[in-house]
Amino acid sequence: MSEKINLVCLPFAGGNKYSYRPLFAESSAIFDATTLEYPGRGTRIFEELTADIDTLVNDLFNQLKPILSKGNYAIYGHSLGGLLAYLLAVKIREYNYELPKHIFITGASGPSAVSRQTKKFHLYPHKEFIDEVIILGGMPDEILQDNAMLEFLEPILRNDFKVSETYIHKAAEPLNIPFTVITGTDEDLKADEVLLWQNESIPAVDFIQLEGDHFFIMQHRAFIINAIAEKLIKQLETF
């Protein structure tokens, strides 16, 4: 293969462009991981947060344009990032750019899942909200025990939860892109709502389940890296 595939990564709620560093700490011979940045955190900390999903997708689309012009890319997103990965692909198709070779989604129900509208964690009082964050996992103890850091992160987390929890699905033609959807056995996700991803893809979706809670990805780094690499190699062999 002449060049590596760009794996464009979209952060989970509360995440930034550095959030996947532990997951992709080991380099791959097949792909290079590049994580986009949402406004209001990380390298864009001085920008305003936005909970408007259309504004966020447009922002991601503009960030992605240099890669779109070259092609040879795939998209990965965990949780909120999974929803945004799908919506970004729909936007890419709308503007007639080359579609991603594969979409990888972890820790997320299909975009049409009813439970997206029933969860309202972003409206919870402070203690109850932090309790939910703890249940989801993924937050280091040193941050949970640091009140100043929690105070800093809470608005970002609330904003990102709101993005997901206020999303109203608009049915679109299925994407002619292969999907791989991986979830954890102990996640608070309904199996039938995970299977809804098939509605968004013409090829059969590859559904995989791994042991663990919502942040199972960090306990299965090698498996996920290998799974992404194998799927991308297989995809390239079809061209």
mmCIF file of N, CA and C in Angstrom, residues 10 16 33 71 74 118 130 149 174 180 201:
data_model
loop_
_atom_site.group_PDB
_atom_site.id
_atom_site.type_symbol
_atom_site.label_atom_id
_atom_site.label_comp_id
_atom_site.label_asym_id
_atom_site.label_seq_id
_atom_site.Cartn_x
_atom_site.Cartn_y
_atom_site.Cartn_z
ATOM 1 N N LEU A 10 -13.629 11.144 15.943
ATOM 2 C CA LEU A 10 -14.506 12.138 16.550
ATOM 3 C C LEU A 10 -14.660 11.811 18.030
ATOM 4 N N ASN A 16 -11.673 15.676 23.665
ATOM 5 C CA ASN A 16 -11.011 16.634 22.785
ATOM 6 C C ASN A 16 -10.077 15.873 21.852
ATOM 7 N N ALA A 33 -4.221 7.858 12.788
ATOM 8 C CA ALA A 33 -5.385 8.420 13.468
ATOM 9 C C ALA A 33 -5.221 9.927 13.639
ATOM 10 N N GLY A 71 -9.161 12.156 -0.373
ATOM 11 C CA GLY A 71 -9.774 10.829 -0.304
ATOM 12 C C GLY A 71 -8.967 9.914 0.609
ATOM 13 N N ALA A 74 -11.143 6.969 6.492
ATOM 14 C CA ALA A 74 -12.249 6.310 7.190
ATOM 15 C C ALA A 74 -12.596 7.175 8.389
ATOM 16 N N THR A 118 -35.231 10.107 25.488
ATOM 17 C CA THR A 118 -35.737 9.871 26.843
ATOM 18 C C THR A 118 -34.690 10.173 27.914
ATOM 19 N N ILE A 130 -22.956 14.389 38.059
ATOM 20 C CA ILE A 130 -21.631 13.813 38.270
ATOM 21 C C ILE A 130 -21.740 12.313 38.550
ATOM 22 N N MET A 149 -11.229 21.037 38.697
ATOM 23 C CA MET A 149 -11.248 20.392 37.387
ATOM 24 C C MET A 149 -12.661 19.969 37.003
ATOM 25 N N PRO A 174 -29.989 5.130 3.139
ATOM 26 C CA PRO A 174 -28.839 4.419 3.725
ATOM 27 C C PRO A 174 -27.554 4.749 2.967
ATOM 28 N N THR A 180 -18.768 -0.872 10.937
ATOM 29 C CA THR A 180 -18.468 -1.806 12.016
ATOM 30 C C THR A 180 -18.902 -1.148 13.312
ATOM 31 N N SER A 201 -27.087 1.736 6.678
ATOM 32 C CA SER A 201 -26.031 1.209 5.807
ATOM 33 C C SER A 201 -26.591 0.191 4.820
#
